[in-house]
CSV table of C-alpha atoms and ligand atoms in Angstrom, one decimal:
chain,number,residue,atom,x,y,z
K,1,MET,CA,6.7,-2.4,31.9
K,2,SER,CA,7.4,-5.8,33.1
K,3,GLU,CA,6.7,-8.8,30.4
K,4,SER,CA,4.3,-10.6,33.2
K,5,ASN,CA,2.0,-7.0,32.9
K,6,ARG,CA,1.3,-6.9,29.1
K,7,SER,CA,-2.4,-7.7,28.2
K,8,PRO,CA,-2.3,-9.9,25.0
K,9,GLU,CA,-5.6,-8.5,24.4
K,10,ASN,CA,-7.0,-5.3,22.9
K,11,ALA,CA,-8.2,-2.4,25.3
K,12,THR,CA,-11.9,-1.6,24.2
K,13,PHE,CA,-12.4,2.5,23.2
K,14,GLU,CA,-13.6,3.4,26.7
K,15,GLN,CA,-10.4,2.2,28.4
K,16,ILE,CA,-8.2,4.0,26.0
K,17,GLY,CA,-10.5,6.7,26.3
K,18,GLU,CA,-10.1,6.7,30.3
K,19,VAL,CA,-6.3,7.2,29.9
K,20,LEU,CA,-6.7,10.3,27.5
K,21,ARG,CA,-9.2,11.5,29.5
K,22,SER,CA,-7.7,11.1,33.3
K,23,HIS,CA,-4.5,12.3,32.2
K,24,HIS,CA,-2.4,15.5,31.5
K,25,SER,CA,0.6,14.8,29.4
K,26,PHE,CA,1.4,13.1,26.5
K,27,VAL,CA,4.2,12.0,23.9
K,28,LEU,CA,2.8,10.5,20.4
K,29,LEU,CA,5.1,8.5,18.5
K,30,SER,CA,5.4,6.7,15.1
K,31,HIS,CA,8.0,4.6,13.2
K,32,ILE,CA,11.1,5.3,11.4
K,33,ARG,CA,10.9,6.5,8.5
K,34,PRO,CA,7.5,7.9,8.7
K,35,ASP,CA,4.8,7.3,5.7
K,36,GLY,CA,1.4,9.3,5.6
K,37,ASP,CA,0.2,7.0,8.3
K,38,ALA,CA,2.8,7.5,10.2
K,39,ILE,CA,2.4,11.2,10.4
K,40,GLY,CA,-1.1,11.5,9.9
K,41,SER,CA,-1.9,9.7,12.8
K,42,GLN,CA,-0.1,11.4,15.3
K,43,LEU,CA,-1.9,14.8,13.9
K,44,ALA,CA,-5.1,13.5,14.4
K,45,LEU,CA,-4.7,11.9,18.2
K,46,GLY,CA,-2.4,15.0,18.9
K,47,PHE,CA,-4.5,17.8,17.5
K,48,ALA,CA,-7.3,16.1,19.2
K,49,LEU,CA,-5.5,15.8,22.4
K,50,MET,CA,-4.7,19.5,22.5
K,51,ALA,CA,-8.3,20.5,21.6
K,52,MET,CA,-8.9,18.6,24.8
K,53,GLY,CA,-6.8,21.2,26.5
K,54,LYS,CA,-3.8,18.5,26.9
K,55,SER,CA,0.2,19.2,26.7
K,56,VAL,CA,1.1,16.9,23.8
K,57,ARG,CA,4.7,16.4,22.0
K,58,LEU,CA,5.1,15.2,19.1
K,59,ILE,CA,8.3,12.7,18.1
K,60,ASN,CA,9.5,11.1,15.2
K,61,GLU,CA,13.3,9.6,15.4
K,62,ASP,CA,13.3,11.1,12.0
K,63,GLY,CA,11.3,14.3,12.4
K,64,LEU,CA,8.8,15.3,9.6
K,65,PRO,CA,9.4,14.0,6.1
K,66,GLU,CA,9.2,17.1,3.4
K,67,ASN,CA,6.0,15.4,1.5
K,68,MET,CA,4.0,16.0,4.5
K,69,ALA,CA,5.0,19.5,5.1
K,70,PHE,CA,1.7,20.4,3.6
K,71,LEU,CA,-0.5,19.0,6.4
K,72,SER,CA,-1.4,21.9,8.7
K,73,GLY,CA,0.1,21.3,12.6
K,74,SER,CA,2.8,19.4,11.0
K,75,GLU,CA,5.5,22.0,12.6
K,76,ARG,CA,4.5,20.2,15.8
K,77,ILE,CA,6.2,17.1,14.6
K,78,GLU,CA,9.7,17.0,16.3
K,79,LEU,CA,13.2,15.3,16.6
K,80,PRO,CA,13.8,13.6,19.7
K,81,PRO,CA,15.1,15.8,22.5
K,82,ALA,CA,18.3,14.4,24.1
K,83,VAL,CA,16.5,14.4,27.5
K,84,PRO,CA,13.8,12.3,28.4
K,85,LEU,CA,10.1,14.2,28.5
K,86,ASP,CA,8.2,14.7,31.7
K,87,VAL,CA,5.5,12.7,30.5
K,88,GLU,CA,2.6,10.5,32.0
K,89,VAL,CA,1.7,8.8,28.3
K,90,ALA,CA,3.9,7.5,25.6
K,91,ILE,CA,1.2,6.7,22.8
K,92,ALA,CA,3.1,4.2,20.0
K,93,LEU,CA,1.1,4.8,16.7
K,94,ASP,CA,1.2,2.9,13.6
K,95,THR,CA,4.4,0.7,14.8
K,96,ALA,CA,4.5,-2.7,14.1
K,97,THR,CA,7.3,-3.7,16.6
K,98,LYS,CA,8.7,-0.9,19.7
K,99,PRO,CA,12.2,-0.7,18.4
K,100,ARG,CA,10.7,0.5,15.0
K,101,LEU,CA,9.9,3.6,17.3
K,102,GLY,CA,14.1,4.2,16.7
K,103,ASP,CA,16.3,4.6,19.9
K,104,ALA,CA,16.3,8.4,20.7
K,105,ALA,CA,12.5,8.6,20.6
K,106,LEU,CA,12.4,5.4,23.1
K,107,HIS,CA,14.6,7.1,25.2
K,108,ALA,CA,12.5,10.4,24.7
K,109,ALA,CA,9.6,8.9,26.0
K,110,SER,CA,11.2,6.5,28.7
K,111,ASN,CA,9.9,8.6,31.4
K,112,ALA,CA,6.3,7.8,30.9
K,113,GLY,CA,4.4,5.6,33.2
K,114,ILE,CA,2.0,4.0,31.0
K,115,TRP,CA,2.0,2.7,26.8
K,116,LEU,CA,-0.6,3.0,24.6
K,117,ASN,CA,0.0,0.9,21.7
K,118,ILE,CA,-2.5,1.8,18.3
K,119,ASP,CA,-1.7,0.4,15.2
K,120,HIS,CA,-3.1,-1.8,12.2
K,121,HIS,CA,-0.5,-4.4,11.6
K,122,VAL,CA,-1.4,-7.8,12.1
K,123,SER,CA,2.3,-9.0,13.1
K,124,ASN,CA,2.1,-6.1,16.2
K,125,PRO,CA,3.2,-8.2,19.2
K,126,LYS,CA,1.0,-5.9,21.4
K,127,TYR,CA,3.8,-4.1,23.1
K,128,GLY,CA,1.9,-1.6,25.3
K,129,ASP,CA,0.0,-1.5,28.4
K,130,LEU,CA,-3.0,-0.7,26.3
K,131,ASN,CA,-3.5,-1.9,22.9
K,132,LEU,CA,-5.9,-1.3,20.5
K,133,ILE,CA,-4.7,-3.5,17.4
K,134,ASP,CA,-6.9,-3.4,14.2
K,135,SER,CA,-5.2,-5.7,11.8
K,136,THR,CA,-8.4,-5.4,9.7
K,137,SER,CA,-8.1,-1.0,9.5
K,138,PRO,CA,-6.4,-0.2,6.1
K,139,ALA,CA,-5.0,2.6,8.7
K,140,THR,CA,-3.8,3.9,11.8
K,141,GLY,CA,-5.7,7.1,11.0
K,142,GLN,CA,-8.9,5.1,10.6
K,143,ILE,CA,-8.5,3.6,14.0
K,144,LEU,CA,-8.1,6.8,15.3
K,145,TYR,CA,-11.1,8.3,13.3
K,146,ASP,CA,-13.4,5.3,15.2
K,147,LEU,CA,-12.0,6.2,18.6
K,148,ILE,CA,-12.1,9.9,18.2
K,149,THR,CA,-15.8,9.8,16.8
K,150,ARG,CA,-16.8,7.2,19.4
K,151,LEU,CA,-15.6,8.2,22.3
K,152,ASP,CA,-16.9,12.4,20.8
K,153,LEU,CA,-13.3,13.5,21.5
K,154,PRO,CA,-12.8,16.8,19.3
K,155,LEU,CA,-11.8,16.6,15.5
K,156,PRO,CA,-10.2,19.8,14.9
K,157,ALA,CA,-9.5,20.7,10.8
K,158,GLU,CA,-6.0,19.4,11.5
K,159,SER,CA,-7.0,15.9,13.0
K,160,ARG,CA,-9.5,15.4,10.0
K,161,ASP,CA,-7.0,16.6,7.1
K,162,ALA,CA,-4.9,14.1,9.0
K,163,ILE,CA,-6.9,11.2,9.0
K,164,TYR,CA,-7.7,11.5,5.5
K,165,VAL,CA,-4.1,11.7,4.3
K,166,ALA,CA,-2.9,8.5,6.3
K,167,VAL,CA,-5.9,6.7,5.0
K,168,SER,CA,-5.6,7.9,1.7
K,169,THR,CA,-1.7,6.9,1.5
K,170,ASP,CA,-1.9,3.7,3.1
K,171,THR,CA,-4.3,2.5,0.7
K,172,GLY,CA,-3.3,3.7,-2.5
K,173,SER,CA,-5.7,6.3,-2.7
K,174,PHE,CA,-8.5,4.3,-1.4
K,175,GLN,CA,-7.9,1.2,-4.1
K,176,TYR,CA,-6.6,-1.5,-2.1
K,177,PRO,CA,-8.9,-4.4,-0.8
K,178,SER,CA,-8.3,-3.1,2.6
K,179,THR,CA,-10.6,-0.4,1.8
K,180,THR,CA,-14.0,-1.2,3.0
K,181,ALA,CA,-17.7,0.5,3.0
K,182,LYS,CA,-16.4,2.2,6.2
K,183,THR,CA,-13.7,3.8,4.7
K,184,TYR,CA,-15.5,5.4,1.6
K,185,GLU,CA,-18.4,6.7,5.1
K,186,MET,CA,-15.2,8.0,7.1
K,187,ALA,CA,-13.5,10.1,3.8
K,188,ALA,CA,-17.5,11.4,3.1
K,189,ASP,CA,-17.8,12.3,6.8
K,190,LEU,CA,-14.8,14.0,6.6
K,191,VAL,CA,-15.5,15.9,3.4
K,192,ARG,CA,-19.0,17.2,5.5
K,193,ARG,CA,-16.4,18.3,8.2
K,194,GLY,CA,-15.1,20.6,5.6
K,195,LEU,CA,-12.3,18.7,4.2
K,196,ASP,CA,-11.2,20.3,0.5
K,197,VAL,CA,-10.3,17.0,-1.3
K,198,GLY,CA,-9.1,18.3,-4.5
K,199,THR,CA,-6.7,20.5,-3.0
K,200,ILE,CA,-5.6,17.9,-0.4
K,201,ASN,CA,-5.0,15.2,-3.2
K,202,SER,CA,-3.0,17.5,-5.1
K,203,GLN,CA,-0.8,18.1,-2.0
K,204,THR,CA,-0.4,14.7,-1.7
K,205,TYR,CA,-0.1,13.2,-5.3
K,206,ASP,CA,0.9,16.2,-7.4
K,207,GLU,CA,4.1,18.0,-5.6
K,208,ASN,CA,7.1,15.1,-6.5
K,209,PRO,CA,10.0,16.7,-6.4
K,210,TYR,CA,11.4,16.2,-9.4
K,211,ARG,CA,14.4,14.4,-7.4
K,212,ARG,CA,12.1,11.3,-7.0
K,213,LEU,CA,11.5,11.0,-11.0
K,214,GLU,CA,15.1,11.1,-11.4
K,215,LEU,CA,15.3,8.2,-8.9
K,216,MET,CA,12.7,6.3,-11.0
K,217,ARG,CA,14.6,6.6,-14.2
K,218,ALA,CA,17.5,5.1,-11.9
K,219,LEU,CA,15.0,2.4,-10.6
K,220,LEU,CA,13.8,1.3,-14.2
K,221,ASN,CA,17.3,0.6,-15.4
K,222,THR,CA,17.9,-2.0,-12.6
K,223,LEU,CA,14.5,-3.7,-13.4
K,224,GLU,CA,14.3,-7.3,-13.5
K,225,ARG,CA,11.5,-10.1,-13.6
K,226,THR,CA,11.4,-13.6,-12.6
K,227,PRO,CA,11.3,-16.2,-15.7
K,228,ASP,CA,7.2,-17.0,-14.3
K,229,GLY,CA,6.8,-13.6,-14.2
K,230,LEU,CA,5.3,-13.6,-10.9
K,231,VAL,CA,8.2,-11.5,-9.1
K,232,ALA,CA,9.5,-8.1,-10.3
K,233,HIS,CA,12.0,-6.2,-8.3
K,234,TRP,CA,14.0,-3.0,-8.6
K,235,THR,CA,17.2,-2.2,-6.4
K,236,MET,CA,18.5,1.7,-5.2
K,237,ARG,CA,22.3,1.7,-4.5
K,238,ASP,CA,23.2,4.2,-1.7
K,239,GLN,CA,25.5,5.7,-4.7
K,240,SER,CA,21.9,7.0,-6.3
K,241,ARG,CA,21.0,8.4,-3.1
K,242,ILE,CA,24.2,10.8,-2.9
K,243,ASP,CA,24.2,11.5,-6.8
K,244,LEU,CA,20.6,12.7,-6.6
K,245,ALA,CA,20.4,14.3,-3.2
K,246,LEU,CA,18.0,11.9,-2.2
K,247,ARG,CA,15.6,12.6,1.0
K,248,PRO,CA,14.6,9.3,3.0
K,249,GLU,CA,10.8,10.0,1.5
K,250,ASP,CA,11.4,10.2,-2.3
K,251,SER,CA,11.6,6.6,-2.6
K,252,GLU,CA,8.2,6.6,-0.6
K,253,GLY,CA,5.1,4.5,-2.7
K,254,LEU,CA,7.6,4.1,-5.8
K,255,ILE,CA,6.8,0.0,-5.5
K,256,ASP,CA,3.4,0.8,-6.6
K,257,VAL,CA,5.0,1.1,-10.4
K,258,ILE,CA,6.1,-2.5,-10.2
K,259,ARG,CA,3.2,-3.7,-8.3
K,260,ALA,CA,1.1,-2.2,-11.5
K,261,ILE,CA,2.7,-5.1,-13.8
K,262,ARG,CA,-0.2,-7.1,-15.6
K,263,GLY,CA,1.2,-10.7,-14.0
K,264,VAL,CA,3.7,-9.6,-11.3
K,265,GLN,CA,1.9,-10.7,-8.2
K,266,VAL,CA,4.6,-9.7,-5.9
K,267,ALA,CA,6.5,-6.4,-5.9
K,268,VAL,CA,10.0,-6.0,-4.2
K,269,PHE,CA,12.5,-3.1,-3.6
K,270,PHE,CA,15.6,-3.6,-2.5
K,271,GLU,CA,17.1,0.1,-0.9
K,272,GLU,CA,20.5,0.1,0.2
K,273,LEU,CA,20.7,2.2,3.4
K,274,PRO,CA,23.8,4.8,4.3
K,275,ASP,CA,24.6,2.6,7.4
K,276,GLY,CA,24.8,-0.4,4.9
K,277,LYS,CA,21.9,-2.4,5.8
K,278,ILE,CA,19.3,-3.2,3.1
K,279,ARG,CA,15.6,-2.1,3.5
K,280,VAL,CA,12.8,-4.5,1.9
K,281,SER,CA,9.7,-3.2,0.9
K,282,MET,CA,7.4,-5.8,-0.5
K,283,ARG,CA,3.7,-5.6,-1.7
K,284,SER,CA,1.7,-8.5,-3.0
K,285,LYS,CA,-1.2,-8.6,-5.0
K,286,ASP,CA,-3.0,-11.5,-3.8
K,287,ARG,CA,-3.4,-12.7,-0.2
K,288,ARG,CA,-1.7,-16.5,-1.5
K,289,TYR,CA,1.1,-14.5,-1.3
K,290,ASP,CA,1.2,-13.3,2.0
K,291,VAL,CA,4.3,-11.2,2.2
K,292,CYS,CA,4.3,-10.4,5.6
K,293,GLN,CA,5.2,-14.2,6.4
K,294,ILE,CA,8.2,-13.6,4.2
K,295,ALA,CA,9.1,-10.5,6.1
K,296,THR,CA,8.9,-12.2,9.5
K,297,GLU,CA,11.1,-14.9,8.3
K,298,PHE,CA,13.7,-12.0,8.2
K,299,GLY,CA,13.0,-10.4,11.4
K,300,GLY,CA,10.5,-7.8,9.6
K,301,GLY,CA,6.5,-7.8,9.7
K,302,GLY,CA,3.7,-5.7,8.1
K,303,HIS,CA,1.1,-6.9,6.6
K,304,ALA,CA,-0.3,-9.4,4.1
K,305,LEU,CA,-0.2,-7.4,0.8
K,306,ALA,CA,2.4,-5.1,2.2
K,307,ALA,CA,5.5,-5.3,4.3
K,308,GLY,CA,9.3,-4.6,5.1
K,309,ILE,CA,12.4,-6.2,6.4
K,310,ARG,CA,15.8,-4.3,7.9
K,311,MET,CA,18.6,-6.9,6.9
K,312,PRO,CA,22.2,-6.8,7.2
K,313,GLY,CA,24.2,-6.3,3.5
K,314,PRO,CA,25.5,-6.8,1.2
K,315,ILE,CA,22.6,-6.0,-0.8
K,316,GLU,CA,23.5,-9.2,-3.5
K,317,GLU,CA,23.1,-11.4,-0.6
K,318,ALA,CA,20.4,-9.4,1.0
K,319,LYS,CA,18.5,-10.0,-2.3
K,320,THR,CA,19.4,-13.4,-3.2
K,321,ARG,CA,18.3,-14.3,0.3
K,322,VAL,CA,14.9,-12.7,-0.1
K,323,LEU,CA,14.3,-14.0,-3.6
K,324,LYS,CA,15.0,-17.6,-2.5
K,325,ALA,CA,12.5,-17.5,0.1
K,326,ILE,CA,9.9,-15.9,-1.9
K,327,HIS,CA,10.1,-18.7,-4.0
K,328,ARG,CA,10.2,-21.2,-1.5
K,329,ARG,CA,7.1,-20.0,-0.3
K,330,PHE,CA,5.4,-19.6,-3.8
K,331,ASP,CA,6.4,-22.8,-5.6
K,332,ALA,CA,4.0,-24.1,-2.5
K,333,ALA,CA,1.5,-21.6,-2.9
K,334,LYS,CA,1.6,-22.9,-7.0
K,335,PRO,CA,-0.9,-26.2,-7.2
K,336,SER,CA,-3.5,-23.5,-6.9
K,337,PRO,CA,-4.0,-21.9,-10.5
K,338,LEU,CA,-3.4,-18.3,-10.0
K,339,SER,CA,-5.7,-16.4,-12.6
Y,1,AMP,P1,7.1,-0.4,3.6
Y,1,AMP,O1,7.3,-1.2,2.4
Y,1,AMP,O2,8.2,0.3,4.3
Y,1,AMP,O3,5.7,1.1,3.1
Y,1,AMP,O4,6.0,-1.0,4.9
Y,1,AMP,C1,5.1,-1.6,4.5
Y,1,AMP,C2,4.2,-2.1,5.6
Y,1,AMP,O5,5.4,-3.0,6.5
Y,1,AMP,C3,4.5,-1.2,6.3
Y,1,AMP,O6,3.2,-1.2,7.3
Y,1,AMP,C4,5.4,-1.0,7.8
Y,1,AMP,O7,5.2,-0.3,8.7
Y,1,AMP,C5,5.7,-2.4,7.4
Y,1,AMP,N1,6.9,-2.4,7.6
Y,1,AMP,C6,8.5,-2.0,6.8
Y,1,AMP,N2,9.1,-2.9,7.4
Y,1,AMP,C7,9.2,-3.3,8.6
Y,1,AMP,C8,9.8,-4.0,9.6
Y,1,AMP,N3,11.4,-3.9,9.3
Y,1,AMP,N4,9.6,-4.5,10.7
Y,1,AMP,C9,8.1,-4.2,10.4
Y,1,AMP,N5,6.8,-3.9,10.1
Y,1,AMP,C10,7.7,-3.2,8.8
Y,2,MN,MN1,3.4,3.0,8.5
Y,3,MN,MN1,0.1,1.9,8.3
């Protein structure tokens, strides 16, 4: 749609509900390299809409990651078809900027007349016709839980489990400070609705492929810490992907290992992608070290405590540029004592 029609304001739940109720065909999209919140959000809203009798397609540029295949209904996640879908409404979920949906996914959704944008990234520029951006929410899955329950839409078992996994994976298992009483109340409600906590946590966290641990070993060999101990970083070369037969999701979440080092305020993961671009993942423990601001300097985005960048290589140059930017900002933040 045209720039001038874009609403900078959030829509109400009722306005979103009106679009959902009054249309029949939907395509639900999420970001490239999808994580638990991306896939979980697609399944959560997708199965609620299917239970309303709607025609729903769930498309992701990179398809379903292997580590999310345990979610029931996940076989509905498809790669983008070559020909644009005949759908009325496209819904972008958990996706900070429209290009992060991916070119093929955007092409597949290009016939949609209405775009909804539901997300929790503070950097989201509200690129939908109707937007529901709540940066206080720890996960898009929690926004969808609010939406579904407040609008009294169906919440089938697939949606229930997907919401739990979306929120669990985006909060580091309900640990990050974005986790609120509301989050635990939501989780309690999902358990009351029949969610099997032991099984779903075990499926989410106790099923690492061996190659993921081999990757961790390779990463540990590259671990470095700045002399002041504030920043820890490690690096994955594309060669590791080839040597260990890695899948894109194998590196997901490993950054938490270096985030957990005592004294470290910011953890950075540099990953060389097959196309030569560099994926930079950043985590912070302290809002004074807002990694989203650093990501934004390089055209990336995310949240204050978790943000990412895709930038040109070569990797050594990317590392130097990002680490310099971090230090520039942190030196400014230093006057206030850290501990
Ligand atoms: P990651 O480190 O990839 O897990 O990403 C951390 C957070 O930042 C997630 O919420 C991502 O959606 C967001 N993010 C990662 N990369 C980018 C990017 N290139 N542009 C905008 N947001 C990003
Ligand atoms: Mn995500
Ligand atoms: Mn998310």
